[in-house]
CSV table of C-alpha atoms in Angstrom, one decimal:
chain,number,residue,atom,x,y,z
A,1,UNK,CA,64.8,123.0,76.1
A,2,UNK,CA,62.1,124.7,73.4
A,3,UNK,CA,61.2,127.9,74.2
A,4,UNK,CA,58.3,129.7,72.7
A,5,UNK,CA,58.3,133.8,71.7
A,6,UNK,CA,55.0,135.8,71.1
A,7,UNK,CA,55.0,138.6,68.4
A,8,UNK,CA,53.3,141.5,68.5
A,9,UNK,CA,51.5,143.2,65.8
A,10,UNK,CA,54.8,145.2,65.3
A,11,UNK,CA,57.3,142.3,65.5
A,12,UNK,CA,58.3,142.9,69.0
A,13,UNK,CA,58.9,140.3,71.6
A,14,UNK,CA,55.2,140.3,74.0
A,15,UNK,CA,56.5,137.2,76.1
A,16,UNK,CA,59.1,136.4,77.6
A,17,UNK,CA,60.4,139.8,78.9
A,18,UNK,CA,63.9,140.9,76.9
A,19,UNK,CA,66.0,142.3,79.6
A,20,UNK,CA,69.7,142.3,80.1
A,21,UNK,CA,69.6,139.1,81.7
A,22,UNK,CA,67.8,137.1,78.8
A,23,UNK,CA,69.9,135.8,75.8
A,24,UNK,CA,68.0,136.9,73.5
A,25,UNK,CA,68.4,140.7,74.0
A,26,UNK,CA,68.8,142.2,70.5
A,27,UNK,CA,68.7,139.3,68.2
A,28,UNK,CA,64.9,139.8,67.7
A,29,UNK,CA,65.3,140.6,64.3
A,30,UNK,CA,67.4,138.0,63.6
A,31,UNK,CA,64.9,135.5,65.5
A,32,UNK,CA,61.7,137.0,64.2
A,33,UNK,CA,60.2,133.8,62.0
A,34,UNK,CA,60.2,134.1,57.9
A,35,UNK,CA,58.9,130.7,57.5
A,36,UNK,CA,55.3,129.9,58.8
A,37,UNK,CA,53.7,126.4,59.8
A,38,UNK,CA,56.8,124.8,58.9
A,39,UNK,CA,59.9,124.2,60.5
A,40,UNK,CA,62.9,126.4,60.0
A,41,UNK,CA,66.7,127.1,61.0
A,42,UNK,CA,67.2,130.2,62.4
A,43,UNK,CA,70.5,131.8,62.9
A,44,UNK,CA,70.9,134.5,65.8
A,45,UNK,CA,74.6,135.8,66.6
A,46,UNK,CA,76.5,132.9,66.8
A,47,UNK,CA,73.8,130.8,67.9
A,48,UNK,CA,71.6,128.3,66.3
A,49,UNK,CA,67.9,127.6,66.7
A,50,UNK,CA,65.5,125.6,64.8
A,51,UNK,CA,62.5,127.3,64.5
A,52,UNK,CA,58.6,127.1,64.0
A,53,UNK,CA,55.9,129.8,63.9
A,54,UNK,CA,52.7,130.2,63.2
A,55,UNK,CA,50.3,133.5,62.9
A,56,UNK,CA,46.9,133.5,65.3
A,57,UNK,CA,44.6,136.3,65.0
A,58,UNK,CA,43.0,137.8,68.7
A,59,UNK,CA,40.8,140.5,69.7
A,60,UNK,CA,44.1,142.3,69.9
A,61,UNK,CA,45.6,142.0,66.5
A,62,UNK,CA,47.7,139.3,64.4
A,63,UNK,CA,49.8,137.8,67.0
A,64,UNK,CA,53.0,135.0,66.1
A,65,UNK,CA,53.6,132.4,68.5
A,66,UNK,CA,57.1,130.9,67.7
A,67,UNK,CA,58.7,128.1,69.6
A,68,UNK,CA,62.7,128.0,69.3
A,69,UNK,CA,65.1,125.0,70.0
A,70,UNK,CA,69.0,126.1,70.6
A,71,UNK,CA,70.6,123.2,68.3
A,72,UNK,CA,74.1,124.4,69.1
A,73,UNK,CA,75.0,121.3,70.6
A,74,UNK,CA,73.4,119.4,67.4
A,75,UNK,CA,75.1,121.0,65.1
A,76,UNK,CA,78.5,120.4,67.1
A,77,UNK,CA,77.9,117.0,67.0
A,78,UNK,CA,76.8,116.9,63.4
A,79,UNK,CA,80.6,118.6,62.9
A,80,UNK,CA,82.3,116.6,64.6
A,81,UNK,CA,80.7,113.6,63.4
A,82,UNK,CA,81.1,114.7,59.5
A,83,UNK,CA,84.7,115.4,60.4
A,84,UNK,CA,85.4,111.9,61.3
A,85,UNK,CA,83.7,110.5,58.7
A,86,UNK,CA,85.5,112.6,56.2
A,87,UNK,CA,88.9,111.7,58.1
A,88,UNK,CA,87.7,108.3,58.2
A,89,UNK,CA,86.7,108.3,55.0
A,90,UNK,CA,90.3,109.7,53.8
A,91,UNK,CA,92.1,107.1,55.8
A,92,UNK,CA,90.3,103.9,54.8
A,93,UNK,CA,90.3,105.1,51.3
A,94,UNK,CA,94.6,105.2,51.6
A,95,UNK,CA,94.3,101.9,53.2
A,96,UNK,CA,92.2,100.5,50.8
A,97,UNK,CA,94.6,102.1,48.2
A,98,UNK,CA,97.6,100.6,50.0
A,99,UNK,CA,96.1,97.1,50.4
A,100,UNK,CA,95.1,96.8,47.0
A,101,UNK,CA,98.5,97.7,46.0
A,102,UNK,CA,99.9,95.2,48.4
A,103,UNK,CA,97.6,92.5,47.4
A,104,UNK,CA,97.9,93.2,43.4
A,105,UNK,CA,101.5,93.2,43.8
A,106,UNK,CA,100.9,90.1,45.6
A,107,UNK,CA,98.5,88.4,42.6
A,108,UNK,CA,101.4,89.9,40.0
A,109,UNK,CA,104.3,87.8,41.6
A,110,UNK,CA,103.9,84.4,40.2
A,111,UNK,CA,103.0,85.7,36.8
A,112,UNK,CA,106.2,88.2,36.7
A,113,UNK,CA,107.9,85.7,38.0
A,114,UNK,CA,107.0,83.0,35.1
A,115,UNK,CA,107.3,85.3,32.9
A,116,UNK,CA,110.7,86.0,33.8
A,117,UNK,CA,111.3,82.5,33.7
A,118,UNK,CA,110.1,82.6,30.4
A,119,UNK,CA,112.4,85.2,29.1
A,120,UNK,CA,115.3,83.4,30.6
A,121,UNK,CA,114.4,80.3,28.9
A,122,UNK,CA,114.2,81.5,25.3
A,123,UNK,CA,117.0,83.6,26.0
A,124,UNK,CA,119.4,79.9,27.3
A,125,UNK,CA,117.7,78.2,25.1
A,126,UNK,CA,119.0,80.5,22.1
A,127,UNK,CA,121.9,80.4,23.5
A,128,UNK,CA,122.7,76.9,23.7
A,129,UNK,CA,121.2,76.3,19.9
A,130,UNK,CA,123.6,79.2,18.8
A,131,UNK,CA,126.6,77.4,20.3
A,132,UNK,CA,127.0,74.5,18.1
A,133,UNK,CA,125.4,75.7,15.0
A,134,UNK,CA,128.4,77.9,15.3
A,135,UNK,CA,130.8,75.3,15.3
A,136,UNK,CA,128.3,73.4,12.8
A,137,UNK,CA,129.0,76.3,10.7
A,138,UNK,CA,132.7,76.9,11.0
A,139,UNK,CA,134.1,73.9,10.4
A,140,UNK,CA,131.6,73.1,7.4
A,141,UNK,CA,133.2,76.4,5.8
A,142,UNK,CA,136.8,74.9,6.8
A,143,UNK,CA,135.4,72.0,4.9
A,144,UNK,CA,134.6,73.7,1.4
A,145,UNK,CA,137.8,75.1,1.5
A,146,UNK,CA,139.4,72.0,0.8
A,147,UNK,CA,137.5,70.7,-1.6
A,148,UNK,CA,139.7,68.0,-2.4
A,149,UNK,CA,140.7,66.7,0.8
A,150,UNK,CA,139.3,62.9,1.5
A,151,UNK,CA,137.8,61.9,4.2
A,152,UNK,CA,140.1,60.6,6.4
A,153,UNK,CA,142.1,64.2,6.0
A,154,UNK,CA,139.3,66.1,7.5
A,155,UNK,CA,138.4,63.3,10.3
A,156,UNK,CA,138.7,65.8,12.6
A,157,UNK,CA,136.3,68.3,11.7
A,158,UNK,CA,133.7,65.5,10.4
A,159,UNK,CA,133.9,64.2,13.8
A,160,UNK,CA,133.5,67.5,15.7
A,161,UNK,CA,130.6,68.5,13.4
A,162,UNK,CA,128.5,64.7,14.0
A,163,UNK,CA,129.2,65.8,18.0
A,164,UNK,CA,127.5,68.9,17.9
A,165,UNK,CA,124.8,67.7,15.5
A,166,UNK,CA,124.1,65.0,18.0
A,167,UNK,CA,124.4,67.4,20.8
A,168,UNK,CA,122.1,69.9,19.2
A,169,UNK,CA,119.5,67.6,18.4
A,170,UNK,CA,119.6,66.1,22.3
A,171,UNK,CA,118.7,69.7,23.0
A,172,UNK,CA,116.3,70.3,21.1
A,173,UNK,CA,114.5,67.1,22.2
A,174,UNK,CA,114.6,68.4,25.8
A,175,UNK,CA,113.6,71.9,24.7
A,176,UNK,CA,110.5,70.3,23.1
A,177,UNK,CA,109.8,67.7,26.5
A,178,UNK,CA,109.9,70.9,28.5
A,179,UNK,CA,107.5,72.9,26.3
A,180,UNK,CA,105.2,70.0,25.6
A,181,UNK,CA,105.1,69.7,29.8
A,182,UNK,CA,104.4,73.4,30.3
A,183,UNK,CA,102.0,73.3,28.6
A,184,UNK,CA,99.9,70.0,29.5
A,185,UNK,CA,100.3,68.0,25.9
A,186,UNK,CA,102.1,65.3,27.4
A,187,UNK,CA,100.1,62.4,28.2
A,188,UNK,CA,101.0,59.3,30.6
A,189,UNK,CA,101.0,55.8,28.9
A,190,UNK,CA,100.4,54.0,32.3
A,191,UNK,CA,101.3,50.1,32.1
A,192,UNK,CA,101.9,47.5,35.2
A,193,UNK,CA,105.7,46.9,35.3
A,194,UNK,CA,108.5,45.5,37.7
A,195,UNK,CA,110.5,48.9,38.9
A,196,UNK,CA,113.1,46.5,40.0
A,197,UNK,CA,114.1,44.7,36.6
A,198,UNK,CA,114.0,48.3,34.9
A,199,UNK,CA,117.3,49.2,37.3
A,200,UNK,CA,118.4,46.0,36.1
A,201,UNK,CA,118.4,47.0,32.8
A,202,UNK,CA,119.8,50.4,32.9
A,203,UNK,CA,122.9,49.4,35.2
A,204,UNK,CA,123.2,46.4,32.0
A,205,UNK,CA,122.9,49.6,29.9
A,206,UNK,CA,126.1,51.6,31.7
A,207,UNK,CA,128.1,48.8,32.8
A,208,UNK,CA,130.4,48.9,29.5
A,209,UNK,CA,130.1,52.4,29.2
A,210,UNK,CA,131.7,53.2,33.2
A,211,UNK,CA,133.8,50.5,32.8
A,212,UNK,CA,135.1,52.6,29.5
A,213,UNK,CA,135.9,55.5,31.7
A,214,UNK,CA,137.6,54.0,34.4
A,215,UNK,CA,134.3,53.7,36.7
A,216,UNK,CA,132.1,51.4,38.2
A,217,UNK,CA,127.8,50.9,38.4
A,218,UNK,CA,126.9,48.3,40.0
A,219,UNK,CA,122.8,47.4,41.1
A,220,UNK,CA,122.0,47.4,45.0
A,221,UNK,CA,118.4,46.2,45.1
A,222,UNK,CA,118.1,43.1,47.2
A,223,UNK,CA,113.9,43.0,46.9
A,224,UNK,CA,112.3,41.3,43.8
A,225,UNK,CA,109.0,42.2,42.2
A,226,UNK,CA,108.7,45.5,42.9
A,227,UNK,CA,105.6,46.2,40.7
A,228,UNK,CA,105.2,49.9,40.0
A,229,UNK,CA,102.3,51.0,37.7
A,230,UNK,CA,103.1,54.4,35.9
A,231,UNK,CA,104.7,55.7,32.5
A,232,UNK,CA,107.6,52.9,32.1
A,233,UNK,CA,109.3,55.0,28.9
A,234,UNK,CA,109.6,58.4,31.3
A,235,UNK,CA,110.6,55.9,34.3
A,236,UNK,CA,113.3,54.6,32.3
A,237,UNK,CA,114.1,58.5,31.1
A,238,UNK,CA,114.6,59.7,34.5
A,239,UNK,CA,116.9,56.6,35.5
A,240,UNK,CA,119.3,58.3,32.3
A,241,UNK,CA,119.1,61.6,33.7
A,242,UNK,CA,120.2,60.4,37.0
A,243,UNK,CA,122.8,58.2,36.4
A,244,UNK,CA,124.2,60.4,33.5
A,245,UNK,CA,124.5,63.0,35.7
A,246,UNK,CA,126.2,60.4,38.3
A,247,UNK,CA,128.6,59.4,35.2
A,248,UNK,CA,129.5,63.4,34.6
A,249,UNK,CA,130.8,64.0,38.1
A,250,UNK,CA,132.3,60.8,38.9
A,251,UNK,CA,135.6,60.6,38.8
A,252,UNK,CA,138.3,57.8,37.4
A,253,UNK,CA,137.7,54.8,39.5
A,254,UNK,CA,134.7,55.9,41.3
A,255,UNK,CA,131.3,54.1,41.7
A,256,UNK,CA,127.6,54.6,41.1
A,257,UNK,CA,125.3,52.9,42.7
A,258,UNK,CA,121.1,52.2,42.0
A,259,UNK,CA,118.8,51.1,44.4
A,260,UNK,CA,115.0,50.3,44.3
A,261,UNK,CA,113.0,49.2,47.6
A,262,UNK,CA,109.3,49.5,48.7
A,263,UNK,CA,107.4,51.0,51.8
A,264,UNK,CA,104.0,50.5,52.7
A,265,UNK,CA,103.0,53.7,50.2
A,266,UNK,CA,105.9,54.3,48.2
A,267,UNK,CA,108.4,52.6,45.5
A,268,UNK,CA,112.0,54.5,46.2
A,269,UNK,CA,114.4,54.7,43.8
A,270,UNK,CA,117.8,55.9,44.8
A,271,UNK,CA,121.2,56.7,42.7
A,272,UNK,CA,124.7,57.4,44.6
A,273,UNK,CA,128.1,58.8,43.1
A,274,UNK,CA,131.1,59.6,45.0
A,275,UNK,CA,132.2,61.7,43.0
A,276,UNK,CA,132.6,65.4,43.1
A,277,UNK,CA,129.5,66.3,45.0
A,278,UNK,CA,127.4,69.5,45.0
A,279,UNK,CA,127.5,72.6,47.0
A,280,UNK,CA,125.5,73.1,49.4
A,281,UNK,CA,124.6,76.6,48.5
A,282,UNK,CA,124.1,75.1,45.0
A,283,UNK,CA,121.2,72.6,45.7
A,284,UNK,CA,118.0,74.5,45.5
A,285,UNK,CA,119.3,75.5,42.4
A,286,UNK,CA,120.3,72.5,40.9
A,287,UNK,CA,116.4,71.7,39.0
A,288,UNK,CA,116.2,75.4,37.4
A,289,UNK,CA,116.4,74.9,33.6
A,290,UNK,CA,119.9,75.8,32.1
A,291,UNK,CA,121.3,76.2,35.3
A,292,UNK,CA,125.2,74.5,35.9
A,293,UNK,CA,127.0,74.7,39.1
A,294,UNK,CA,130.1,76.8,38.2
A,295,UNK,CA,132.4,74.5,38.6
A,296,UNK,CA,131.2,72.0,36.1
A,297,UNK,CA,130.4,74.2,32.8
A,298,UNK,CA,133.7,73.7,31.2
A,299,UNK,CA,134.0,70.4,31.8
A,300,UNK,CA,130.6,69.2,30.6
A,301,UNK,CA,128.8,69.6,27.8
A,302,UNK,CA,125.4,69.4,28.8
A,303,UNK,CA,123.0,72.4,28.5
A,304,UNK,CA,121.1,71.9,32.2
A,305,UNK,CA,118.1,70.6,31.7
A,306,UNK,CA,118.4,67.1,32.4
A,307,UNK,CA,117.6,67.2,36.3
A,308,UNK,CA,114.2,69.7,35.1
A,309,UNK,CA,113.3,66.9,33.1
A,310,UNK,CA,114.0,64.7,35.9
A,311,UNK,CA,111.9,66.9,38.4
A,312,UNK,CA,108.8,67.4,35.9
A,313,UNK,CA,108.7,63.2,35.2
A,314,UNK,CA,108.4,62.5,38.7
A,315,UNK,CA,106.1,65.2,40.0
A,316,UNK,CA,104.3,64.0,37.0
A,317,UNK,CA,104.1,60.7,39.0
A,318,UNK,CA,102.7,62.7,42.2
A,319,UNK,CA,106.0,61.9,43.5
A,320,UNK,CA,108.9,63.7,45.4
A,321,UNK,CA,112.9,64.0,44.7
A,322,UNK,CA,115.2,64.8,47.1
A,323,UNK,CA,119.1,65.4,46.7
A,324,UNK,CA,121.7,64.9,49.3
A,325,UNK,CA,125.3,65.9,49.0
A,326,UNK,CA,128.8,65.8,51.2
A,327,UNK,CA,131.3,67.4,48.1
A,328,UNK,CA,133.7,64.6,47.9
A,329,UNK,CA,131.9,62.0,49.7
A,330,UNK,CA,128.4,61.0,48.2
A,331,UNK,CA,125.5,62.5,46.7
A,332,UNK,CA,122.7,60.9,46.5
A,333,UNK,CA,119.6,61.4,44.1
A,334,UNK,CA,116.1,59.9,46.0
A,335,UNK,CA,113.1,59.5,44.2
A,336,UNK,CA,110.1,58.6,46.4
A,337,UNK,CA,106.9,57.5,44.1
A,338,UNK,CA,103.4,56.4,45.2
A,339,UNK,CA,102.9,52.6,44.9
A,340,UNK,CA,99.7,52.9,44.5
């Protein structure tokens, strides 16, 4: 509670009484006011007081009435409370620090993570180019050593060199679809067409080809008029992919077989080989550009990007593909596409 002192002339205590028994026993000179009409804080021992005075002149002499205020307790609290405010303080400012370094790491993984892709890429891609230009190159030098030789002499070579030209220049076709679809510059030339008579004409397409290497395609589609209205040139593009890729992994005397059917919202097209099949483990992976299950890169020459064409025509669509596979028994490529 305030308290209030009187000074004498002589700035000694008047009232209260300073006795043993009152607190303020010698710490009037530390209590006696320096300030006037104003408020002030006093320090007394280790006590704390807030402070105000003001001088009165009497019959008697200048007199100072001072009234006093222990804010021990205040300034306590005021210690406490800036203590945790400054641990506060410290601890939201790590958390904050530790949040934003969460949630930027957070922001930075899908641009590491294309750009990562994007080094891989160039760095296949390279690759791949490198690898017949190689043998471009070799056997042309084989050829100007033998100036004279005819033709028919350096069959071989010819032949091997035509192969890799014609394999180099598939790649680059695909490396150039996949860059014009990263980046947007591809454009749909949607027509009305039947989905049903382009199978049709892809299994007329293979038919000599499988029955060349020992194998068989045959068409499974029962329904007629299937009408499908989307970008019939990457349709029939993704049809190749697929059953190329069936053709690869099929073995002597094994079948491939196409199917196209209609739901209520979608147009599904399905190819099935019985060939080889895919690992399970091996699946997710199977649409990642330049990527070959193990087990198939010396015995094909493709460079992997078929199936990422594949993917990016039919998401192009606003469709879905799914793979199934049971190694030895069947695997199955199912494209689902909106039929409207």
């Amino acid at each position: 509670e305030p308290s209030s002192i009187i000074w004498g002339p002589d700035q000694q205590i008047i009232e209260p009484v300073i006795n043993e028994n009152n607190p303020l026993q010698g710490k009037e000179k530390e209590l006696y006011p320096t300030v006037f009409n104003s408020v002030e804080e006093v320090k007394a021992g280790d006590a704390n007081f807030r402070s105000l005075a003001a001088k009165l002149q009497t019959s008697y002499g200048e007199i100072t009435i001072q009234f006093i205020r222990n804010v021990d307790s205040e300034k306590a609290l005021l210690n406490r409370l800036m203590l945790i405010l400054l641990v506060g303080s410290g601890i939201g400012s790590l958390v904050a620090i530790g949040a934003g370094h969460f949630l930027a790491g957070r922001a930075l993984v899908p641009i590491k993570k294309t750009w990562d892709n994007q080094q891989r890429f160039v760095s296949d891609a390279s690759h791949e180019i490198r690898t017949p230009l190689a043998v471009i190159q070799a056997k042309t030098e084989l050829l100007f050593q033998s100036p004279g030789a005819t033709v028919e002499e350096k069959a071989v070579d010819i032949s091997i060199i035509s192969n890799e030209v014609r394999r180099l220049n598939k790649l680059v076709n695909s490396l150039l679809t996949l860059a014009r679809s990263d980046s947007n510059q591809i454009e749909l030339n949607k027509t009305h067409f039947l989905l049903n008579e382009e199978v049709d004409d892809i299994v007329l397409q293979y038919e000599d080809i499988a029955e060349y290497q020992g194998k068989k395609i045959k068409n499974n589609t029962t329904e007629k008029d299937i009408l499908f209205l989307g970008d019939r040139e990457r349709i029939h593009q993704l049809l190749v992919i697929l059953v190329d890729n069936a053709m690869k992994f099929t073995s002597d005397g094994g079948v491939i077989a196409l199917s196209c059917s209609k739901t209520a919202s979608s147009v599904i097209l399905k190819v099935e080989d019985d060939g080889k099949g895919i690992p399970e483990q091996e699946i997710p992976n199977i649409f990642n550009r330049f990527y070959q299950i193990d087990t198939s890169r010396n015995a094909n020459q493709g460079a992997g990007l078929g199936l990422s064409i594949a993917k990016w025509i039919v998401e192009i669509h606003l469709g879905t593909i799914k793979v199934k596979s049971e190694p030895g028994l069947v695997t199955s490529f199912e494209v689902a596409l909106p039929a409207k």
